[in-house]
Every structure is written in structure tokens, then in C-alpha cells.
PDB file of C-alpha atoms in Angstrom:
ATOM      1  CA  MET A   1     -67.238 227.059  92.257  1.00  0.00           C
ATOM      2  CA  THR A   2     -63.914 224.957  90.955  1.00  0.00           C
ATOM      3  CA  GLN A   3     -63.763 221.541  92.149  1.00  0.00           C
ATOM      4  CA  GLN A   4     -61.771 218.413  91.317  1.00  0.00           C
ATOM      5  CA  ALA A   5     -63.172 215.497  89.914  1.00  0.00           C
ATOM      6  CA  SER A   6     -62.597 212.213  88.016  1.00  0.00           C
ATOM      7  CA  LYS A   7     -63.840 211.454  84.386  1.00  0.00           C
ATOM      8  CA  LEU A   8     -64.721 207.913  83.686  1.00  0.00           C
ATOM      9  CA  VAL A   9     -64.449 206.702  79.963  1.00  0.00           C
ATOM     10  CA  ILE A  10     -66.214 203.457  79.039  1.00  0.00           C
ATOM     11  CA  VAL A  11     -66.181 202.501  75.443  1.00  0.00           C
ATOM     12  CA  THR A  12     -68.166 199.289  74.523  1.00  0.00           C
ATOM     13  CA  GLU A  13     -70.706 197.778  72.126  1.00  0.00           C
ATOM     14  CA  LYS A  14     -73.822 199.781  71.375  1.00  0.00           C
ATOM     15  CA  LEU A  15     -76.468 197.335  72.423  1.00  0.00           C
ATOM     16  CA  LEU A  16     -75.470 197.911  76.125  1.00  0.00           C
ATOM     17  CA  LEU A  17     -76.422 201.575  75.783  1.00  0.00           C
ATOM     18  CA  LYS A  18     -79.214 201.448  78.242  1.00  0.00           C
ATOM     19  CA  LYS A  19     -78.043 198.731  80.786  1.00  0.00           C
ATOM     20  CA  ILE A  20     -74.850 200.902  81.446  1.00  0.00           C
ATOM     21  CA  ALA A  21     -76.797 204.066  81.527  1.00  0.00           C
ATOM     22  CA  LYS A  22     -78.759 202.546  84.145  1.00  0.00           C
ATOM     23  CA  ILE A  23     -75.728 201.439  86.438  1.00  0.00           C
ATOM     24  CA  ILE A  24     -74.476 204.889  86.088  1.00  0.00           C
ATOM     25  CA  ASP A  25     -77.754 206.190  87.451  1.00  0.00           C
ATOM     26  CA  ASN A  26     -77.743 203.756  90.239  1.00  0.00           C
ATOM     27  CA  THR A  27     -74.183 205.146  91.604  1.00  0.00           C
ATOM     28  CA  GLY A  28     -75.562 208.423  92.010  1.00  0.00           C
ATOM     29  CA  ALA A  29     -73.353 210.116  89.263  1.00  0.00           C
ATOM     30  CA  THR A  30     -75.340 213.312  88.451  1.00  0.00           C
ATOM     31  CA  GLY A  31     -74.550 213.140  84.627  1.00  0.00           C
ATOM     32  CA  TYR A  32     -72.812 211.507  81.663  1.00  0.00           C
ATOM     33  CA  THR A  33     -72.649 211.982  77.815  1.00  0.00           C
ATOM     34  CA  VAL A  34     -72.605 209.315  75.300  1.00  0.00           C
ATOM     35  CA  VAL A  35     -71.708 209.346  71.760  1.00  0.00           C
ATOM     36  CA  GLU A  36     -71.395 206.680  69.025  1.00  0.00           C
ATOM     37  CA  VAL A  37     -67.912 205.933  67.978  1.00  0.00           C
ATOM     38  CA  GLY A  38     -66.135 203.766  65.380  1.00  0.00           C
ATOM     39  CA  GLY A  39     -62.925 202.280  66.097  1.00  0.00           C
ATOM     40  CA  LYS A  40     -61.387 198.826  66.802  1.00  0.00           C
ATOM     41  CA  GLY A  41     -60.642 196.659  69.911  1.00  0.00           C
ATOM     42  CA  SER A  42     -57.899 194.273  70.575  1.00  0.00           C
ATOM     43  CA  ARG A  43     -59.961 191.223  69.992  1.00  0.00           C
ATOM     44  CA  ASN A  44     -61.355 192.576  66.828  1.00  0.00           C
ATOM     45  CA  VAL A  45     -64.622 190.681  67.357  1.00  0.00           C
ATOM     46  CA  ARG A  46     -66.699 193.820  67.003  1.00  0.00           C
ATOM     47  CA  SER A  47     -64.818 195.745  64.162  1.00  0.00           C
ATOM     48  CA  SER A  48     -64.398 194.860  60.541  1.00  0.00           C
ATOM     49  CA  GLY A  49     -61.136 196.144  60.105  1.00  0.00           C
ATOM     50  CA  THR A  50     -60.424 199.550  58.720  1.00  0.00           C
ATOM     51  CA  PRO A  51     -63.402 201.716  59.928  1.00  0.00           C
ATOM     52  CA  THR A  52     -65.559 203.685  57.467  1.00  0.00           C
ATOM     53  CA  LEU A  53     -67.650 206.428  58.027  1.00  0.00           C
ATOM     54  CA  ASN A  54     -70.634 204.938  56.788  1.00  0.00           C
ATOM     55  CA  ASP A  55     -71.008 201.757  59.063  1.00  0.00           C
ATOM     56  CA  ASN A  56     -69.314 200.444  61.729  1.00  0.00           C
ATOM     57  CA  TYR A  57     -70.624 203.013  64.337  1.00  0.00           C
ATOM     58  CA  SER A  58     -71.273 199.771  66.365  1.00  0.00           C
ATOM     59  CA  ASN A  59     -69.684 201.300  69.740  1.00  0.00           C
ATOM     60  CA  ILE A  60     -70.459 203.835  72.338  1.00  0.00           C
ATOM     61  CA  LYS A  61     -68.407 205.972  74.571  1.00  0.00           C
ATOM     62  CA  PHE A  62     -69.650 207.215  77.854  1.00  0.00           C
ATOM     63  CA  GLU A  63     -68.213 209.824  79.788  1.00  0.00           C
ATOM     64  CA  VAL A  64     -69.161 210.240  83.556  1.00  0.00           C
ATOM     65  CA  LEU A  65     -67.830 212.957  85.549  1.00  0.00           C
ATOM     66  CA  THR A  66     -67.398 211.793  89.059  1.00  0.00           C
ATOM     67  CA  PRO A  67     -66.751 213.560  92.304  1.00  0.00           C
ATOM     68  CA  ASN A  68     -63.909 211.271  93.214  1.00  0.00           C
ATOM     69  CA  ARG A  69     -62.022 208.155  91.669  1.00  0.00           C
ATOM     70  CA  GLU A  70     -63.776 205.857  94.005  1.00  0.00           C
ATOM     71  CA  MET A  71     -67.198 206.410  92.397  1.00  0.00           C
ATOM     72  CA  ALA A  72     -65.399 206.115  88.699  1.00  0.00           C
ATOM     73  CA  VAL A  73     -64.190 202.780  89.779  1.00  0.00           C
ATOM     74  CA  LYS A  74     -67.328 201.559  91.253  1.00  0.00           C
ATOM     75  CA  ILE A  75     -69.109 202.039  87.792  1.00  0.00           C
ATOM     76  CA  ALA A  76     -66.114 200.476  86.131  1.00  0.00           C
ATOM     77  CA  ASP A  77     -66.129 197.595  88.122  1.00  0.00           C
ATOM     78  CA  GLU A  78     -69.823 196.942  87.961  1.00  0.00           C
ATOM     79  CA  VAL A  79     -69.914 197.339  83.999  1.00  0.00           C
ATOM     80  CA  ALA A  80     -67.077 195.183  83.868  1.00  0.00           C
ATOM     81  CA  THR A  81     -68.511 192.321  86.132  1.00  0.00           C
ATOM     82  CA  GLN A  82     -71.584 192.099  83.997  1.00  0.00           C
ATOM     83  CA  PHE A  83     -70.644 192.594  80.693  1.00  0.00           C
ATOM     84  CA  PHE A  84     -66.966 192.574  79.788  1.00  0.00           C
ATOM     85  CA  ASP A  85     -66.712 188.728  79.660  1.00  0.00           C
ATOM     86  CA  ASP A  86     -69.085 188.626  77.100  1.00  0.00           C
ATOM     87  CA  TYR A  87     -68.623 191.960  75.024  1.00  0.00           C
ATOM     88  CA  SER A  88     -65.919 194.285  73.845  1.00  0.00           C
ATOM     89  CA  GLY A  89     -65.210 197.031  76.228  1.00  0.00           C
ATOM     90  CA  ILE A  90     -62.745 199.094  77.992  1.00  0.00           C
ATOM     91  CA  ALA A  91     -63.168 201.547  80.910  1.00  0.00           C
ATOM     92  CA  TYR A  92     -60.441 204.240  82.274  1.00  0.00           C
ATOM     93  CA  VAL A  93     -60.210 207.330  84.241  1.00  0.00           C
ATOM     94  CA  CYS A  94     -58.665 210.565  83.958  1.00  0.00           C
ATOM     95  CA  ASN A  95     -57.609 211.594  87.344  1.00  0.00           C
ATOM     96  CA  VAL A  96     -57.212 215.354  87.063  1.00  0.00           C
ATOM     97  CA  MET A  97     -59.700 217.526  86.177  1.00  0.00           C
ATOM     98  CA  GLU A  98     -61.273 220.631  87.255  1.00  0.00           C
ATOM     99  CA  ILE A  99     -64.854 221.511  86.968  1.00  0.00           C
ATOM    100  CA  LEU A 100     -65.321 225.573  86.169  1.00  0.00           C
ATOM    101  CA  HIS A 101     -68.925 225.632  86.056  1.00  0.00           C
ATOM    102  CA  ALA A 102     -71.908 223.197  86.485  1.00  0.00           C
ATOM    103  CA  HIS A 103     -75.121 224.682  87.111  1.00  0.00           C
ATOM    104  CA  THR A 104     -77.410 222.487  85.820  1.00  0.00           C
ATOM    105  CA  PHE A 105     -75.888 219.298  84.099  1.00  0.00           C
TER     106      PHE A 105
ATOM    107  CA  MET B   1     -42.795 221.437  68.547  1.00  0.00           C
ATOM    108  CA  THR B   2     -43.788 219.620  71.876  1.00  0.00           C
ATOM    109  CA  GLN B   3     -45.967 222.370  74.222  1.00  0.00           C
ATOM    110  CA  GLN B   4     -48.185 222.301  77.093  1.00  0.00           C
ATOM    111  CA  ALA B   5     -51.949 223.290  77.041  1.00  0.00           C
ATOM    112  CA  SER B   6     -55.279 222.962  78.497  1.00  0.00           C
ATOM    113  CA  LYS B   7     -58.062 221.396  77.303  1.00  0.00           C
ATOM    114  CA  LEU B   8     -61.578 223.052  77.910  1.00  0.00           C
ATOM    115  CA  VAL B   9     -64.677 220.874  77.571  1.00  0.00           C
ATOM    116  CA  ILE B  10     -68.041 222.539  77.648  1.00  0.00           C
ATOM    117  CA  VAL B  11     -71.196 220.226  77.347  1.00  0.00           C
ATOM    118  CA  THR B  12     -74.486 222.044  76.788  1.00  0.00           C
ATOM    119  CA  GLU B  13     -77.725 222.227  74.931  1.00  0.00           C
ATOM    120  CA  LYS B  14     -77.485 222.288  71.163  1.00  0.00           C
ATOM    121  CA  LEU B  15     -79.247 225.371  70.352  1.00  0.00           C
ATOM    122  CA  LEU B  16     -76.111 227.440  71.799  1.00  0.00           C
ATOM    123  CA  LEU B  17     -73.862 226.081  69.265  1.00  0.00           C
ATOM    124  CA  LYS B  18     -73.191 229.011  67.166  1.00  0.00           C
ATOM    125  CA  LYS B  19     -73.285 231.611  70.438  1.00  0.00           C
ATOM    126  CA  ILE B  20     -70.600 229.477  72.079  1.00  0.00           C
ATOM    127  CA  ALA B  21     -68.749 229.112  68.889  1.00  0.00           C
ATOM    128  CA  LYS B  22     -68.496 232.794  68.775  1.00  0.00           C
ATOM    129  CA  ILE B  23     -67.394 233.434  72.432  1.00  0.00           C
ATOM    130  CA  ILE B  24     -64.553 230.798  71.749  1.00  0.00           C
ATOM    131  CA  ASP B  25     -63.517 232.705  68.492  1.00  0.00           C
ATOM    132  CA  ASN B  26     -63.474 236.044  70.262  1.00  0.00           C
ATOM    133  CA  THR B  27     -61.152 234.802  72.947  1.00  0.00           C
ATOM    134  CA  GLY B  28     -58.525 234.152  70.472  1.00  0.00           C
ATOM    135  CA  ALA B  29     -58.438 230.418  70.758  1.00  0.00           C
ATOM    136  CA  THR B  30     -57.177 228.817  67.711  1.00  0.00           C
ATOM    137  CA  GLY B  31     -59.228 225.940  67.164  1.00  0.00           C
ATOM    138  CA  TYR B  32     -61.938 223.676  68.826  1.00  0.00           C
ATOM    139  CA  THR B  33     -63.923 220.400  67.927  1.00  0.00           C
ATOM    140  CA  VAL B  34     -67.754 220.013  68.245  1.00  0.00           C
ATOM    141  CA  VAL B  35     -69.843 216.936  68.518  1.00  0.00           C
ATOM    142  CA  GLU B  36     -73.336 216.075  69.252  1.00  0.00           C
ATOM    143  CA  VAL B  37     -73.777 213.866  72.387  1.00  0.00           C
ATOM    144  CA  GLY B  38     -76.661 212.062  74.325  1.00  0.00           C
ATOM    145  CA  GLY B  39     -76.830 212.148  77.720  1.00  0.00           C
ATOM    146  CA  LYS B  40     -78.113 212.977  80.982  1.00  0.00           C
ATOM    147  CA  GLY B  41     -77.685 215.991  83.533  1.00  0.00           C
ATOM    148  CA  SER B  42     -78.250 216.461  87.079  1.00  0.00           C
ATOM    149  CA  ARG B  43     -81.227 218.586  86.667  1.00  0.00           C
ATOM    150  CA  ASN B  44     -82.854 216.401  84.033  1.00  0.00           C
ATOM    151  CA  VAL B  45     -84.506 219.346  82.329  1.00  0.00           C
ATOM    152  CA  ARG B  46     -82.863 218.521  78.981  1.00  0.00           C
ATOM    153  CA  SER B  47     -82.921 214.555  78.837  1.00  0.00           C
ATOM    154  CA  SER B  48     -86.000 212.123  79.007  1.00  0.00           C
ATOM    155  CA  GLY B  49     -84.260 209.610  80.884  1.00  0.00           C
ATOM    156  CA  THR B  50     -82.327 206.788  79.611  1.00  0.00           C
ATOM    157  CA  PRO B  51     -80.966 207.760  76.274  1.00  0.00           C
ATOM    158  CA  THR B  52     -81.381 206.206  73.123  1.00  0.00           C
ATOM    159  CA  LEU B  53     -79.209 206.452  69.772  1.00  0.00           C
ATOM    160  CA  ASN B  54     -82.125 207.471  67.767  1.00  0.00           C
ATOM    161  CA  ASP B  55     -83.176 210.720  69.481  1.00  0.00           C
ATOM    162  CA  ASN B  56     -81.994 212.577  72.319  1.00  0.00           C
ATOM    163  CA  TYR B  57     -78.667 213.815  71.027  1.00  0.00           C
ATOM    164  CA  SER B  58     -79.873 217.012  71.986  1.00  0.00           C
ATOM    165  CA  ASN B  59     -76.382 218.425  73.423  1.00  0.00           C
ATOM    166  CA  ILE B  60     -73.293 219.266  72.182  1.00  0.00           C
ATOM    167  CA  LYS B  61     -69.862 219.091  73.441  1.00  0.00           C
ATOM    168  CA  PHE B  62     -66.939 221.468  72.720  1.00  0.00           C
ATOM    169  CA  GLU B  63     -63.213 220.793  73.040  1.00  0.00           C
ATOM    170  CA  VAL B  64     -60.965 223.686  73.155  1.00  0.00           C
ATOM    171  CA  LEU B  65     -57.267 223.539  73.280  1.00  0.00           C
ATOM    172  CA  THR B  66     -56.078 226.528  74.916  1.00  0.00           C
ATOM    173  CA  PRO B  67     -52.479 227.607  75.647  1.00  0.00           C
ATOM    174  CA  ASN B  68     -52.985 228.115  79.451  1.00  0.00           C
ATOM    175  CA  ARG B  69     -55.474 227.779  82.034  1.00  0.00           C
ATOM    176  CA  GLU B  70     -56.383 231.328  82.051  1.00  0.00           C
ATOM    177  CA  MET B  71     -57.835 231.388  78.587  1.00  0.00           C
ATOM    178  CA  ALA B  72     -60.031 228.155  79.319  1.00  0.00           C
ATOM    179  CA  VAL B  73     -61.198 229.987  82.587  1.00  0.00           C
ATOM    180  CA  LYS B  74     -62.132 233.184  80.353  1.00  0.00           C
ATOM    181  CA  ILE B  75     -64.111 231.246  77.993  1.00  0.00           C
ATOM    182  CA  ALA B  76     -65.846 229.184  80.526  1.00  0.00           C
ATOM    183  CA  ASP B  77     -66.533 232.036  82.805  1.00  0.00           C
ATOM    184  CA  GLU B  78     -68.183 233.863  79.701  1.00  0.00           C
ATOM    185  CA  VAL B  79     -70.332 230.693  78.556  1.00  0.00           C
ATOM    186  CA  ALA B  80     -71.519 229.942  82.115  1.00  0.00           C
ATOM    187  CA  THR B  81     -72.456 233.729  82.812  1.00  0.00           C
ATOM    188  CA  GLN B  82     -74.206 234.024  79.476  1.00  0.00           C
ATOM    189  CA  PHE B  83     -76.209 230.554  79.369  1.00  0.00           C
ATOM    190  CA  PHE B  84     -76.003 228.635  82.604  1.00  0.00           C
ATOM    191  CA  ASP B  85     -78.758 230.124  84.625  1.00  0.00           C
ATOM    192  CA  ASP B  86     -81.171 229.446  81.802  1.00  0.00           C
ATOM    193  CA  TYR B  87     -79.585 226.359  80.121  1.00  0.00           C
ATOM    194  CA  SER B  88     -78.053 223.169  81.128  1.00  0.00           C
ATOM    195  CA  GLY B  89     -74.302 223.049  80.897  1.00  0.00           C
ATOM    196  CA  ILE B  90     -70.889 222.060  82.348  1.00  0.00           C
ATOM    197  CA  ALA B  91     -67.591 223.162  81.717  1.00  0.00           C
ATOM    198  CA  TYR B  92     -64.279 221.349  82.765  1.00  0.00           C
ATOM    199  CA  VAL B  93     -60.656 221.574  82.167  1.00  0.00           C
ATOM    200  CA  CYS B  94     -58.080 219.050  81.767  1.00  0.00           C
ATOM    201  CA  ASN B  95     -54.915 220.594  83.266  1.00  0.00           C
ATOM    202  CA  VAL B  96     -52.145 218.530  81.747  1.00  0.00           C
ATOM    203  CA  MET B  97     -51.673 217.872  77.955  1.00  0.00           C
ATOM    204  CA  GLU B  98     -49.003 218.060  75.637  1.00  0.00           C
ATOM    205  CA  ILE B  99     -49.560 219.016  71.792  1.00  0.00           C
ATOM    206  CA  LEU B 100     -47.305 216.909  69.840  1.00  0.00           C
ATOM    207  CA  HIS B 101     -48.182 218.412  66.212  1.00  0.00           C
ATOM    208  CA  ALA B 102     -50.340 221.270  65.432  1.00  0.00           C
ATOM    209  CA  HIS B 103     -49.325 222.601  61.915  1.00  0.00           C
ATOM    210  CA  THR B 104     -52.765 224.087  60.617  1.00  0.00           C
ATOM    211  CA  PHE B 105     -55.239 223.252  63.282  1.00  0.00           C
TER     212      PHE B 105
ATOM    213  CA  MET C   1     -55.948 195.029  86.235  1.00  0.00           C
ATOM    214  CA  THR C   2     -55.139 198.734  87.000  1.00  0.00           C
ATOM    215  CA  GLN C   3     -52.503 200.135  84.680  1.00  0.00           C
ATOM    216  CA  GLN C   4     -50.994 203.600  83.520  1.00  0.00           C
ATOM    217  CA  ALA C   5     -51.582 204.570  79.764  1.00  0.00           C
ATOM    218  CA  SER C   6     -51.353 207.521  77.507  1.00  0.00           C
ATOM    219  CA  LYS C   7     -54.220 208.755  75.317  1.00  0.00           C
ATOM    220  CA  LEU C   8     -53.389 210.225  72.090  1.00  0.00           C
ATOM    221  CA  VAL C   9     -55.826 212.249  70.281  1.00  0.00           C
ATOM    222  CA  ILE C  10     -55.597 213.192  66.512  1.00  0.00           C
ATOM    223  CA  VAL C  11     -58.260 215.664  65.022  1.00  0.00           C
ATOM    224  CA  THR C  12     -57.711 215.940  61.394  1.00  0.00           C
ATOM    225  CA  GLU C  13     -59.609 215.894  58.125  1.00  0.00           C
ATOM    226  CA  LYS C  14     -62.087 213.038  57.409  1.00  0.00           C
ATOM    227  CA  LEU C  15     -60.682 211.801  53.918  1.00  0.00           C
ATOM    228  CA  LEU C  16     -57.354 210.691  56.016  1.00  0.00           C
ATOM    229  CA  LEU C  17     -59.481 207.916  57.992  1.00  0.00           C
ATOM    230  CA  LYS C  18     -58.221 204.803  56.635  1.00  0.00           C
ATOM    231  CA  LYS C  19     -54.792 205.974  56.165  1.00  0.00           C
ATOM    232  CA  ILE C  20     -54.475 206.923  60.023  1.00  0.00           C
ATOM    233  CA  ALA C  21     -56.299 203.858  60.929  1.00  0.00           C
ATOM    234  CA  LYS C  22     -53.564 201.783  59.234  1.00  0.00           C
ATOM    235  CA  ILE C  23     -50.586 203.639  60.838  1.00  0.00           C
ATOM    236  CA  ILE C  24     -52.262 203.209  64.126  1.00  0.00           C
ATOM    237  CA  ASP C  25     -52.510 199.503  63.575  1.00  0.00           C
ATOM    238  CA  ASN C  26     -49.134 199.247  62.198  1.00  0.00           C
ATOM    239  CA  THR C  27     -47.582 200.628  65.668  1.00  0.00           C
ATOM    240  CA  GLY C  28     -49.181 197.756  67.488  1.00  0.00           C
ATOM    241  CA  ALA C  29     -51.642 199.768  69.545  1.00  0.00           C
ATOM    242  CA  THR C  30     -54.450 197.423  70.544  1.00  0.00           C
ATOM    243  CA  GLY C  31     -57.385 199.795  69.644  1.00  0.00           C
ATOM    244  CA  TYR C  32     -58.676 203.220  68.949  1.00  0.00           C
ATOM    245  CA  THR C  33     -62.187 205.148  68.523  1.00  0.00           C
ATOM    246  CA  VAL C  34     -63.110 207.526  65.821  1.00  0.00           C
ATOM    247  CA  VAL C  35     -65.935 210.050  65.760  1.00  0.00           C
ATOM    248  CA  GLU C  36     -67.080 212.683  63.188  1.00  0.00           C
ATOM    249  CA  VAL C  37     -66.563 216.133  64.374  1.00  0.00           C
ATOM    250  CA  GLY C  38     -67.217 219.255  63.484  1.00  0.00           C
ATOM    251  CA  GLY C  39     -65.122 222.371  64.461  1.00  0.00           C
ATOM    252  CA  LYS C  40     -62.713 225.000  63.484  1.00  0.00           C
ATOM    253  CA  GLY C  41     -58.821 224.944  62.977  1.00  0.00           C
ATOM    254  CA  SER C  42     -56.419 227.938  63.031  1.00  0.00           C
ATOM    255  CA  ARG C  43     -55.729 228.111  59.194  1.00  0.00           C
ATOM    256  CA  ASN C  44     -59.557 227.938  58.403  1.00  0.00           C
ATOM    257  CA  VAL C  45     -58.760 226.059  55.251  1.00  0.00           C
ATOM    258  CA  ARG C  46     -61.269 223.425  56.320  1.00  0.00           C
ATOM    259  CA  SER C  47     -63.990 225.209  58.143  1.00  0.00           C
ATOM    260  CA  SER C  48     -66.529 227.480  56.655  1.00  0.00           C
ATOM    261  CA  GLY C  49     -66.596 229.745  59.765  1.00  0.00           C
ATOM    262  CA  THR C  50     -69.199 229.195  62.273  1.00  0.00           C
ATOM    263  CA  PRO C  51     -70.283 225.138  62.300  1.00  0.00           C
ATOM    264  CA  THR C  52     -73.485 223.913  62.069  1.00  0.00           C
ATOM    265  CA  LEU C  53     -75.008 220.543  62.955  1.00  0.00           C
ATOM    266  CA  ASN C  54     -76.064 219.972  59.401  1.00  0.00           C
ATOM    267  CA  ASP C  55     -73.047 219.919  57.630  1.00  0.00           C
ATOM    268  CA  ASN C  56     -69.291 220.635  58.246  1.00  0.00           C
ATOM    269  CA  TYR C  57     -68.718 217.365  59.797  1.00  0.00           C
ATOM    270  CA  SER C  58     -65.610 217.100  57.870  1.00  0.00           C
ATOM    271  CA  ASN C  59     -63.158 216.479  60.646  1.00  0.00           C
ATOM    272  CA  ILE C  60     -62.582 213.011  62.456  1.00  0.00           C
ATOM    273  CA  LYS C  61     -61.095 212.470  65.961  1.00  0.00           C
ATOM    274  CA  PHE C  62     -59.111 209.657  66.810  1.00  0.00           C
ATOM    275  CA  GLU C  63     -58.498 208.486  70.355  1.00  0.00           C
ATOM    276  CA  VAL C  64     -55.667 205.839  70.876  1.00  0.00           C
ATOM    277  CA  LEU C  65     -54.598 204.286  73.914  1.00  0.00           C
ATOM    278  CA  THR C  66     -51.387 203.322  74.068  1.00  0.00           C
ATOM    279  CA  PRO C  67     -49.012 201.596  77.009  1.00  0.00           C
ATOM    280  CA  ASN C  68     -46.597 204.258  76.862  1.00  0.00           C
ATOM    281  CA  ARG C  69     -45.926 208.149  75.768  1.00  0.00           C
ATOM    282  CA  GLU C  70     -43.647 206.711  73.450  1.00  0.00           C
ATOM    283  CA  MET C  71     -45.992 205.123  71.359  1.00  0.00           C
ATOM    284  CA  ALA C  72     -48.105 207.900  71.296  1.00  0.00           C
ATOM    285  CA  VAL C  73     -45.490 210.215  70.130  1.00  0.00           C
ATOM    286  CA  LYS C  74     -44.332 207.479  67.369  1.00  0.00           C
ATOM    287  CA  ILE C  75     -48.028 207.555  65.727  1.00  0.00           C
ATOM    288  CA  ALA C  76     -48.329 211.089  66.141  1.00  0.00           C
ATOM    289  CA  ASP C  77     -44.609 211.877  64.450  1.00  0.00           C
ATOM    290  CA  GLU C  78     -45.872 209.246  61.715  1.00  0.00           C
ATOM    291  CA  VAL C  79     -49.212 210.972  61.133  1.00  0.00           C
ATOM    292  CA  ALA C  80     -47.700 214.581  61.146  1.00  0.00           C
ATOM    293  CA  THR C  81     -44.748 213.667  58.735  1.00  0.00           C
ATOM    294  CA  GLN C  82     -47.205 212.073  56.193  1.00  0.00           C
ATOM    295  CA  PHE C  83     -50.196 214.658  56.338  1.00  0.00           C
ATOM    296  CA  PHE C  84     -49.944 217.865  58.075  1.00  0.00           C
ATOM    297  CA  ASP C  85     -48.030 219.340  55.479  1.00  0.00           C
ATOM    298  CA  ASP C  86     -50.819 219.258  53.362  1.00  0.00           C
ATOM    299  CA  TYR C  87     -54.006 218.966  55.443  1.00  0.00           C
ATOM    300  CA  SER C  88     -55.043 220.280  58.921  1.00  0.00           C
ATOM    301  CA  GLY C  89     -54.478 218.587  61.827  1.00  0.00           C
ATOM    302  CA  ILE C  90     -53.623 218.436  65.477  1.00  0.00           C
ATOM    303  CA  ALA C  91     -52.122 215.568  67.604  1.00  0.00           C
ATOM    304  CA  TYR C  92     -52.080 215.832  71.586  1.00  0.00           C
ATOM    305  CA  VAL C  93     -51.652 213.385  74.388  1.00  0.00           C
ATOM    306  CA  CYS C  94     -53.101 213.247  78.027  1.00  0.00           C
ATOM    307  CA  ASN C  95     -50.533 211.904  80.005  1.00  0.00           C
ATOM    308  CA  VAL C  96     -52.269 210.627  83.020  1.00  0.00           C
ATOM    309  CA  MET C  97     -54.599 207.773  82.509  1.00  0.00           C
ATOM    310  CA  GLU C  98     -55.718 204.724  84.540  1.00  0.00           C
ATOM    311  CA  ILE C  99     -56.996 201.846  82.742  1.00  0.00           C
ATOM    312  CA  LEU C 100     -59.357 199.978  85.034  1.00  0.00           C
ATOM    313  CA  HIS C 101     -60.836 197.341  82.758  1.00  0.00           C
ATOM    314  CA  ALA C 102     -59.820 196.317  79.261  1.00  0.00           C
ATOM    315  CA  HIS C 103     -60.924 192.700  78.756  1.00  0.00           C
ATOM    316  CA  THR C 104     -61.228 192.823  75.216  1.00  0.00           C
ATOM    317  CA  PHE C 105     -61.027 196.216  73.600  1.00  0.00           C
TER     318      PHE C 105
END
């Protein structure tokens, strides 16, 4: 059941978690993962310099597998349009990806 | 010491952590990382809708660097055969990867 | 605003967090994420066998988007030269990446 896919990655501020999850759901993507991350963006608005492991995990990283680049771009465009004027965020896509097994996820 | 590699990613349920780690070890892979993730799969069996950051980190994501695609497929096949009938899970591979330094990991 | 980029991934020991963040900053990279990970490296120096989710999250994973492979290699070389003789670590790069939106990160 090997199939090609794209992986969309979105890193942005934690408070947007539910809103972005809803956007992903609405596009018909079948699943995603999300994890809290520390880090630093180019504007430095959201980070207080060098990260520590006790605080500053104020960002989240979504990874969404999509069947094609178009769906990844659609999600990224919607997220950027709604939020990236006001919040720190980046969206990028890995084009080459091969799904080996995906029974239930 | 640049070398090509594949990266296998497996996202599945947390309770399979030790069993999957053992499968990876047994194939001869030299290392992996694992992190807890929230998210949502297509069957929705394991997630309670929109994730929050306080709960629902019930999944794990393994990343395994393998010297070639064959080892990645071997691990994914073994994991899928043993667990993906009964548990949510996905396994995918990134084909292009360049290891720059790997002295000890 | 689509643009190509490289993604550098560095997995190493947690105590190097601030020093590696400083190296990344000094190269002019505009941002990165960092997350705690469990796992196992080939030397087994830093892991106590099969990971559990209660302990052993003693490693960190940096992801750095760079405008080209050269900057990724520069960061990796500097990190490896300074630390990989004494600490567990791996640095690898994903060559194909397309940044869709990056207003502020």
C-alpha cells in the first residue's frame, strides 16, 4: 500500500492550537500530529532569547500528511491568511514522502 | 563523512513504545528518537477530537535513520504486521537525507 | 512567497542546548525549533536501553531551516567539531523543502 504524499509542517504559537486543528480537519486531511516545541523565530517576538527546557515551550509544531501538494498548500494558505499577520509562524512542505503503512491513522 | 540515508517515521499509540523499540533494535538500526505527540488519526479511535496541550498526548513518534530504504521498509512491515490491525498507526519514509556528522549517535 | 530551503536536524545531549542555540544564532539562521526526545544512539552511552516515557528524555532535537545547504553544513560542522568527540550526536539535512509562508518566524 505504498503511496506518495506531502508532509506539511506548521510551527506557530501555542494559543492557535485549536483553530489550526480545525482548519486541518476542514480540508479533509485524515490526520496530523502536534507537539510543543521551544525555539526562536526571526522576529523574536515570541522567544526570550536562548531557550531553556523549563520554560519557553510556547510554540507548537503540526505535521500533516496530505495526499498531494495542493492540499498542503491549501491548509498553509488558510493558516497564513488568518494568523500570520498577527502571530509568529512558518509553514513548509516536504515534497517527497512514501507512506508504507497507514491502516488506521 | 557525508552519507545518504532514509528516515523512517512511525506514529502510533504510546503503549507500543517498548515493543516497537525492540523491533527497531532487532533490525540493526543504530539509533532512533522518540517523542510524545498529540494529534488525530483517520479512524478517530484514539483521539477525542481537537487536541489540547494538557491531555491527549497519547501517541508517540519514532524517527529512525536507516542506511537504506530496505531497512526502513523491513521495520515498518514488522511493526504494521504486528500492531496496525489492532492499533492506530502510520509509517512513512523520507527518501532523501544526508547525514553530515554521526560520531556517536 | 514560495522558496527552497534546507532543513538541518541535530540530535544530541540536553546539556548542550544553550551552546548549540548560540552556534545557530551566530550563523545567521533566522529560526529553529527544539524539542526533548527520548531514544537510543549507537554508542549507547547516553541511553539506558529501551526508553520509557517517564525518564530518559535526555536528548534534544534541533530543527533549523536554512536558505541553502551551505549554511546547514556550516552549523553542523561547527557543532560536530566542538562537541561530537565528547558527546553523542548526529546531524543530518533534508535537501528538498519548500517554504510556503514565513511571515514572522
